[in-house]
Amino acid sequence: MLSPRPGQTKLRSWASSCLTGLVLASSEASVYSFHGQSVREERPGIIEGQGVMASNGSASSHITLNNGRQMPVVGLGTWQAAPGVVGAAVDAAVRGGYRHIDCAYAYFNEKEVGDALQKLFKEGVVKREDLWITSKLWNDHHGPEEPFKCLETTLTNLQLEYLDLYLIHWPVPLNKGYTWPLQPHMFDTTRSIKEDTKETWQAMEKIAESGKARSIGVSNFSAKKLEDMMEYAKVVPAVNQAYSPLGTWGTSGVKINLLDHPLLTKIGEKYGRTPAQVSLRWGVQMGNSVLPKSTKAERVKENLQVSDFSLSDEDMSELEKLEQTRFLQGTFWVNDSGSFYKKAEDLWDGEGI
């Protein structure tokens, strides 16, 4: 049974918490924030608290979502993983202990991911029920009917009967058939963002009822948009996925590569860890799930090793003092003539820009 909607006094706090994890962001990863209930990490000495999601590589560390389902904390991201590479990365990750794979219709590689999963199942490496598979509804499939069609395409490509988690990728409706490159006439402005989100979320709720997605949530939503959803949502989103935990060098005016920052190097030396592991551990201890993406075997292994150490309160405090910015501003959805969003502040409702 799904948990009830949070009360209005708690809603803003909850909705705002869904946007944490935007500080330490990366082109190779995503972060999950969510309305979780509890955390169970089976190793001693690791932090426990509401909203932490991490996996030590063998599904021994999970977050319990608001519908009671347990999700592995660390997952493998598959965005920008090239054809011919992503399948091998998924295969190596699962054999190495990953139990959470993050996909999306618009990544255009779900067929190869599906082939890799089927190979793992047939060889007895894992069973379907051992894995947590996430995918995302693309922007040109919003509305009351299209989400079902998008989901069926994803399930066909992944060669699965159900998803563990299905997310609305962006609160940006596009006309049918549009992905990239962006063009002014691609935006669907036949209804307001509120109306579009309501219709789409109600379809997502029906998908959850069907069992083809065990949990549902959103991605790249502002706290304000989450608050608006609570006016009609029967199912509270289980997660809000945000971008990302390893920094995005060269975008949004970022002046320094996060993983080259002297503070992360210093803290990493203290624990015998890499800057990436420090960044990921910070995300976990801040109450987020992390989805680092890499196609290099050594980095895939390294990214999983964040559940066997904890950062001190002092180190956490120092990391939180780093300059904060939104690494993915979504300016590609901004268009004076075609889009609802005339500036980035409109997309994020003025939050963190």
PDB file of C-alpha atoms in Angstrom, residues 93-279:
ATOM      1  CA  ALA A  93      28.734  -3.992 -13.823  1.00  0.00           C
ATOM      2  CA  VAL A  94      26.269  -6.737 -12.950  1.00  0.00           C
ATOM      3  CA  ARG A  95      29.009  -9.362 -12.793  1.00  0.00           C
ATOM      4  CA  GLY A  96      30.892  -6.963 -10.530  1.00  0.00           C
ATOM      5  CA  GLY A  97      28.004  -6.568  -8.109  1.00  0.00           C
ATOM      6  CA  TYR A  98      25.742  -3.801  -9.412  1.00  0.00           C
ATOM      7  CA  ARG A  99      22.059  -4.553  -8.999  1.00  0.00           C
ATOM      8  CA  HIS A 100      20.603  -1.257 -10.232  1.00  0.00           C
ATOM      9  CA  ILE A 101      20.654  -0.094 -13.867  1.00  0.00           C
ATOM     10  CA  ASP A 102      19.312   3.322 -14.899  1.00  0.00           C
ATOM     11  CA  CYS A 103      17.988   3.637 -18.463  1.00  0.00           C
ATOM     12  CA  ALA A 104      15.800   5.931 -20.559  1.00  0.00           C
ATOM     13  CA  TYR A 105      13.856   5.824 -23.827  1.00  0.00           C
ATOM     14  CA  ALA A 106      15.798   8.885 -25.030  1.00  0.00           C
ATOM     15  CA  TYR A 107      19.214   7.320 -24.380  1.00  0.00           C
ATOM     16  CA  PHE A 108      18.651   5.263 -27.550  1.00  0.00           C
ATOM     17  CA  ASN A 109      20.533   2.259 -26.199  1.00  0.00           C
ATOM     18  CA  GLU A 110      17.867   0.260 -24.352  1.00  0.00           C
ATOM     19  CA  LYS A 111      17.919  -2.553 -26.943  1.00  0.00           C
ATOM     20  CA  GLU A 112      21.595  -3.197 -26.264  1.00  0.00           C
ATOM     21  CA  VAL A 113      21.019  -2.976 -22.513  1.00  0.00           C
ATOM     22  CA  GLY A 114      18.226  -5.515 -22.913  1.00  0.00           C
ATOM     23  CA  ASP A 115      20.465  -7.890 -24.858  1.00  0.00           C
ATOM     24  CA  ALA A 116      23.065  -7.690 -22.077  1.00  0.00           C
ATOM     25  CA  LEU A 117      20.446  -8.364 -19.408  1.00  0.00           C
ATOM     26  CA  GLN A 118      19.093 -11.395 -21.244  1.00  0.00           C
ATOM     27  CA  LYS A 119      22.598 -12.809 -21.576  1.00  0.00           C
ATOM     28  CA  LEU A 120      23.106 -12.423 -17.823  1.00  0.00           C
ATOM     29  CA  PHE A 121      19.779 -14.103 -17.090  1.00  0.00           C
ATOM     30  CA  LYS A 122      20.461 -17.015 -19.441  1.00  0.00           C
ATOM     31  CA  GLU A 123      23.919 -17.599 -17.962  1.00  0.00           C
ATOM     32  CA  GLY A 124      22.476 -17.636 -14.452  1.00  0.00           C
ATOM     33  CA  VAL A 125      24.527 -14.672 -13.249  1.00  0.00           C
ATOM     34  CA  VAL A 126      21.402 -13.046 -11.816  1.00  0.00           C
ATOM     35  CA  LYS A 127      17.651 -13.462 -11.958  1.00  0.00           C
ATOM     36  CA  ARG A 128      15.305 -10.691 -13.079  1.00  0.00           C
ATOM     37  CA  GLU A 129      14.072 -10.236  -9.513  1.00  0.00           C
ATOM     38  CA  ASP A 130      17.652  -9.592  -8.368  1.00  0.00           C
ATOM     39  CA  LEU A 131      17.870  -6.385 -10.393  1.00  0.00           C
ATOM     40  CA  TRP A 132      16.333  -2.934 -10.135  1.00  0.00           C
ATOM     41  CA  ILE A 133      15.724  -1.488 -13.596  1.00  0.00           C
ATOM     42  CA  THR A 134      14.713   2.143 -14.059  1.00  0.00           C
ATOM     43  CA  SER A 135      13.635   3.875 -17.264  1.00  0.00           C
ATOM     44  CA  LYS A 136      12.117   7.212 -18.211  1.00  0.00           C
ATOM     45  CA  LEU A 137       9.181   8.476 -20.225  1.00  0.00           C
ATOM     46  CA  TRP A 138      10.310  10.776 -23.018  1.00  0.00           C
ATOM     47  CA  ASN A 139       8.858  14.228 -23.562  1.00  0.00           C
ATOM     48  CA  ASP A 140       6.972  13.440 -26.777  1.00  0.00           C
ATOM     49  CA  HIS A 141       4.920  10.764 -24.997  1.00  0.00           C
ATOM     50  CA  HIS A 142       3.172  12.983 -22.447  1.00  0.00           C
ATOM     51  CA  GLY A 143      -0.594  13.001 -22.022  1.00  0.00           C
ATOM     52  CA  PRO A 144      -3.284  10.495 -21.046  1.00  0.00           C
ATOM     53  CA  GLU A 145      -2.436   7.691 -23.530  1.00  0.00           C
ATOM     54  CA  GLU A 146       1.103   8.098 -24.861  1.00  0.00           C
ATOM     55  CA  PRO A 147       2.936   7.006 -21.675  1.00  0.00           C
ATOM     56  CA  PHE A 148       1.643   3.457 -22.176  1.00  0.00           C
ATOM     57  CA  LYS A 149       3.071   3.371 -25.717  1.00  0.00           C
ATOM     58  CA  CYS A 150       6.452   4.678 -24.588  1.00  0.00           C
ATOM     59  CA  LEU A 151       6.580   2.125 -21.790  1.00  0.00           C
ATOM     60  CA  GLU A 152       5.773  -0.741 -24.163  1.00  0.00           C
ATOM     61  CA  THR A 153       8.626   0.326 -26.449  1.00  0.00           C
ATOM     62  CA  THR A 154      10.994   0.412 -23.497  1.00  0.00           C
ATOM     63  CA  LEU A 155       9.860  -2.983 -22.213  1.00  0.00           C
ATOM     64  CA  THR A 156      10.227  -4.470 -25.697  1.00  0.00           C
ATOM     65  CA  ASN A 157      13.739  -3.069 -26.086  1.00  0.00           C
ATOM     66  CA  LEU A 158      14.813  -4.130 -22.599  1.00  0.00           C
ATOM     67  CA  GLN A 159      13.071  -7.499 -23.116  1.00  0.00           C
ATOM     68  CA  LEU A 160      11.392  -7.219 -19.719  1.00  0.00           C
ATOM     69  CA  GLU A 161       7.847  -7.668 -18.454  1.00  0.00           C
ATOM     70  CA  TYR A 162       8.017  -4.819 -15.949  1.00  0.00           C
ATOM     71  CA  LEU A 163      10.163  -1.956 -14.667  1.00  0.00           C
ATOM     72  CA  ASP A 164      11.053  -1.420 -11.051  1.00  0.00           C
ATOM     73  CA  LEU A 165      10.864   2.353 -11.491  1.00  0.00           C
ATOM     74  CA  TYR A 166       9.439   4.560 -14.257  1.00  0.00           C
ATOM     75  CA  LEU A 167      10.033   8.314 -14.296  1.00  0.00           C
ATOM     76  CA  ILE A 168       8.747  11.342 -16.193  1.00  0.00           C
ATOM     77  CA  HIS A 169      12.051  12.463 -17.726  1.00  0.00           C
ATOM     78  CA  TRP A 170      11.351  16.223 -17.922  1.00  0.00           C
ATOM     79  CA  PRO A 171       8.376  18.521 -17.287  1.00  0.00           C
ATOM     80  CA  VAL A 172       8.666  19.554 -20.943  1.00  0.00           C
ATOM     81  CA  PRO A 173       5.983  18.341 -23.413  1.00  0.00           C
ATOM     82  CA  LEU A 174       7.143  17.923 -27.013  1.00  0.00           C
ATOM     83  CA  ASN A 175       5.223  17.228 -30.173  1.00  0.00           C
ATOM     84  CA  LYS A 176       5.184  13.607 -31.288  1.00  0.00           C
ATOM     85  CA  GLY A 177       8.412  12.283 -32.775  1.00  0.00           C
ATOM     86  CA  TYR A 178      10.792  14.948 -31.491  1.00  0.00           C
ATOM     87  CA  THR A 179      13.956  14.275 -29.542  1.00  0.00           C
ATOM     88  CA  TRP A 180      17.074  16.069 -30.831  1.00  0.00           C
ATOM     89  CA  PRO A 181      18.160  18.447 -32.237  1.00  0.00           C
ATOM     90  CA  LEU A 182      15.897  20.981 -30.587  1.00  0.00           C
ATOM     91  CA  GLN A 183      13.741  23.208 -32.768  1.00  0.00           C
ATOM     92  CA  PRO A 184      11.271  25.987 -31.846  1.00  0.00           C
ATOM     93  CA  HIS A 185       8.271  24.150 -33.362  1.00  0.00           C
ATOM     94  CA  MET A 186       8.886  20.922 -31.449  1.00  0.00           C
ATOM     95  CA  PHE A 187       7.249  22.106 -28.221  1.00  0.00           C
ATOM     96  CA  ASP A 188       3.682  21.011 -27.459  1.00  0.00           C
ATOM     97  CA  THR A 189       1.891  24.095 -26.136  1.00  0.00           C
ATOM     98  CA  THR A 190      -1.684  22.855 -26.582  1.00  0.00           C
ATOM     99  CA  ARG A 191      -2.117  22.768 -22.803  1.00  0.00           C
ATOM    100  CA  SER A 192      -0.374  24.319 -19.825  1.00  0.00           C
ATOM    101  CA  ILE A 193       2.508  22.651 -18.013  1.00  0.00           C
ATOM    102  CA  LYS A 194       0.196  22.007 -15.057  1.00  0.00           C
ATOM    103  CA  GLU A 195      -2.403  20.371 -17.288  1.00  0.00           C
ATOM    104  CA  ASP A 196       0.227  18.339 -19.117  1.00  0.00           C
ATOM    105  CA  THR A 197       1.830  17.123 -15.910  1.00  0.00           C
ATOM    106  CA  LYS A 198      -1.547  16.200 -14.432  1.00  0.00           C
ATOM    107  CA  GLU A 199      -2.609  14.161 -17.470  1.00  0.00           C
ATOM    108  CA  THR A 200       0.774  12.485 -17.692  1.00  0.00           C
ATOM    109  CA  TRP A 201       0.995  11.679 -13.997  1.00  0.00           C
ATOM    110  CA  GLN A 202      -2.487  10.198 -13.954  1.00  0.00           C
ATOM    111  CA  ALA A 203      -1.374   7.918 -16.802  1.00  0.00           C
ATOM    112  CA  MET A 204       1.707   6.998 -14.778  1.00  0.00           C
ATOM    113  CA  GLU A 205      -0.550   6.082 -11.863  1.00  0.00           C
ATOM    114  CA  LYS A 206      -2.486   3.731 -14.148  1.00  0.00           C
ATOM    115  CA  ILE A 207       0.805   2.194 -15.259  1.00  0.00           C
ATOM    116  CA  ALA A 208       1.666   1.571 -11.611  1.00  0.00           C
ATOM    117  CA  GLU A 209      -1.742  -0.016 -11.068  1.00  0.00           C
ATOM    118  CA  SER A 210      -1.099  -2.341 -14.014  1.00  0.00           C
ATOM    119  CA  GLY A 211       2.075  -3.660 -12.402  1.00  0.00           C
ATOM    120  CA  LYS A 212       4.224  -2.838 -15.415  1.00  0.00           C
ATOM    121  CA  ALA A 213       6.084  -0.306 -13.289  1.00  0.00           C
ATOM    122  CA  ARG A 214       6.424  -1.230  -9.633  1.00  0.00           C
ATOM    123  CA  SER A 215       7.254   2.347  -8.601  1.00  0.00           C
ATOM    124  CA  ILE A 216       6.807   5.695 -10.360  1.00  0.00           C
ATOM    125  CA  GLY A 217       8.444   9.075  -9.983  1.00  0.00           C
ATOM    126  CA  VAL A 218       9.801  12.140 -11.737  1.00  0.00           C
ATOM    127  CA  SER A 219      13.076  13.586 -12.949  1.00  0.00           C
ATOM    128  CA  ASN A 220      14.274  17.190 -13.175  1.00  0.00           C
ATOM    129  CA  PHE A 221      11.232  18.584 -11.340  1.00  0.00           C
ATOM    130  CA  SER A 222      11.380  21.714  -9.201  1.00  0.00           C
ATOM    131  CA  ALA A 223       9.963  21.712  -5.680  1.00  0.00           C
ATOM    132  CA  LYS A 224       7.197  24.024  -6.937  1.00  0.00           C
ATOM    133  CA  LYS A 225       6.151  21.535  -9.611  1.00  0.00           C
ATOM    134  CA  LEU A 226       6.115  18.755  -7.020  1.00  0.00           C
ATOM    135  CA  GLU A 227       3.890  20.873  -4.800  1.00  0.00           C
ATOM    136  CA  ASP A 228       1.509  21.441  -7.701  1.00  0.00           C
ATOM    137  CA  MET A 229       1.335  17.675  -8.260  1.00  0.00           C
ATOM    138  CA  MET A 230       0.143  17.113  -4.710  1.00  0.00           C
ATOM    139  CA  GLU A 231      -3.131  18.859  -5.573  1.00  0.00           C
ATOM    140  CA  TYR A 232      -4.233  15.817  -7.599  1.00  0.00           C
ATOM    141  CA  ALA A 233      -1.715  12.983  -7.173  1.00  0.00           C
ATOM    142  CA  LYS A 234      -3.092   9.783  -5.703  1.00  0.00           C
ATOM    143  CA  VAL A 235       0.396   8.293  -5.758  1.00  0.00           C
ATOM    144  CA  VAL A 236       3.228  10.344  -4.267  1.00  0.00           C
ATOM    145  CA  PRO A 237       6.304  10.213  -6.537  1.00  0.00           C
ATOM    146  CA  ALA A 238       8.787   7.720  -5.132  1.00  0.00           C
ATOM    147  CA  VAL A 239      11.827   9.649  -6.386  1.00  0.00           C
ATOM    148  CA  ASN A 240      12.914  12.823  -8.127  1.00  0.00           C
ATOM    149  CA  GLN A 241      16.022  12.131 -10.171  1.00  0.00           C
ATOM    150  CA  ALA A 242      18.429  15.040 -10.505  1.00  0.00           C
ATOM    151  CA  TYR A 243      21.703  15.566 -12.369  1.00  0.00           C
ATOM    152  CA  SER A 244      24.320  14.524 -10.965  1.00  0.00           C
ATOM    153  CA  PRO A 245      27.024  13.487  -8.401  1.00  0.00           C
ATOM    154  CA  LEU A 246      30.400  13.768 -10.157  1.00  0.00           C
ATOM    155  CA  GLY A 247      30.416  17.283 -11.569  1.00  0.00           C
ATOM    156  CA  THR A 248      30.035  18.507 -15.142  1.00  0.00           C
ATOM    157  CA  TRP A 249      33.244  20.088 -16.317  1.00  0.00           C
ATOM    158  CA  GLY A 250      32.881  22.709 -19.034  1.00  0.00           C
ATOM    159  CA  THR A 251      29.159  23.421 -18.660  1.00  0.00           C
ATOM    160  CA  SER A 252      27.095  26.194 -17.102  1.00  0.00           C
ATOM    161  CA  GLY A 253      30.148  28.357 -16.489  1.00  0.00           C
ATOM    162  CA  VAL A 254      31.751  25.830 -14.129  1.00  0.00           C
ATOM    163  CA  LYS A 255      35.257  27.094 -13.408  1.00  0.00           C
ATOM    164  CA  ILE A 256      36.862  23.910 -12.099  1.00  0.00           C
ATOM    165  CA  ASN A 257      36.470  20.207 -12.669  1.00  0.00           C
ATOM    166  CA  LEU A 258      34.927  18.993  -9.423  1.00  0.00           C
ATOM    167  CA  LEU A 259      37.091  15.870  -9.384  1.00  0.00           C
ATOM    168  CA  ASP A 260      40.206  18.071  -9.610  1.00  0.00           C
ATOM    169  CA  HIS A 261      39.142  20.217  -6.666  1.00  0.00           C
ATOM    170  CA  PRO A 262      41.884  20.347  -3.996  1.00  0.00           C
ATOM    171  CA  LEU A 263      39.373  19.709  -1.201  1.00  0.00           C
ATOM    172  CA  LEU A 264      38.175  16.415  -2.682  1.00  0.00           C
ATOM    173  CA  THR A 265      41.773  15.370  -3.286  1.00  0.00           C
ATOM    174  CA  LYS A 266      42.689  16.215   0.313  1.00  0.00           C
ATOM    175  CA  ILE A 267      39.742  14.335   1.801  1.00  0.00           C
ATOM    176  CA  GLY A 268      40.343  11.406  -0.533  1.00  0.00           C
ATOM    177  CA  GLU A 269      43.937  11.079   0.655  1.00  0.00           C
ATOM    178  CA  LYS A 270      42.703  11.009   4.246  1.00  0.00           C
ATOM    179  CA  TYR A 271      40.494   7.969   3.575  1.00  0.00           C
ATOM    180  CA  GLY A 272      42.586   6.337   0.869  1.00  0.00           C
ATOM    181  CA  ARG A 273      39.858   7.094  -1.678  1.00  0.00           C
ATOM    182  CA  THR A 274      39.600   8.829  -5.036  1.00  0.00           C
ATOM    183  CA  PRO A 275      37.922  12.235  -5.428  1.00  0.00           C
ATOM    184  CA  ALA A 276      35.069  10.473  -7.259  1.00  0.00           C
ATOM    185  CA  GLN A 277      34.484   8.155  -4.309  1.00  0.00           C
ATOM    186  CA  VAL A 278      34.491  11.132  -1.947  1.00  0.00           C
ATOM    187  CA  SER A 279      31.940  12.917  -4.129  1.00  0.00           C
TER     188      SER A 279
END
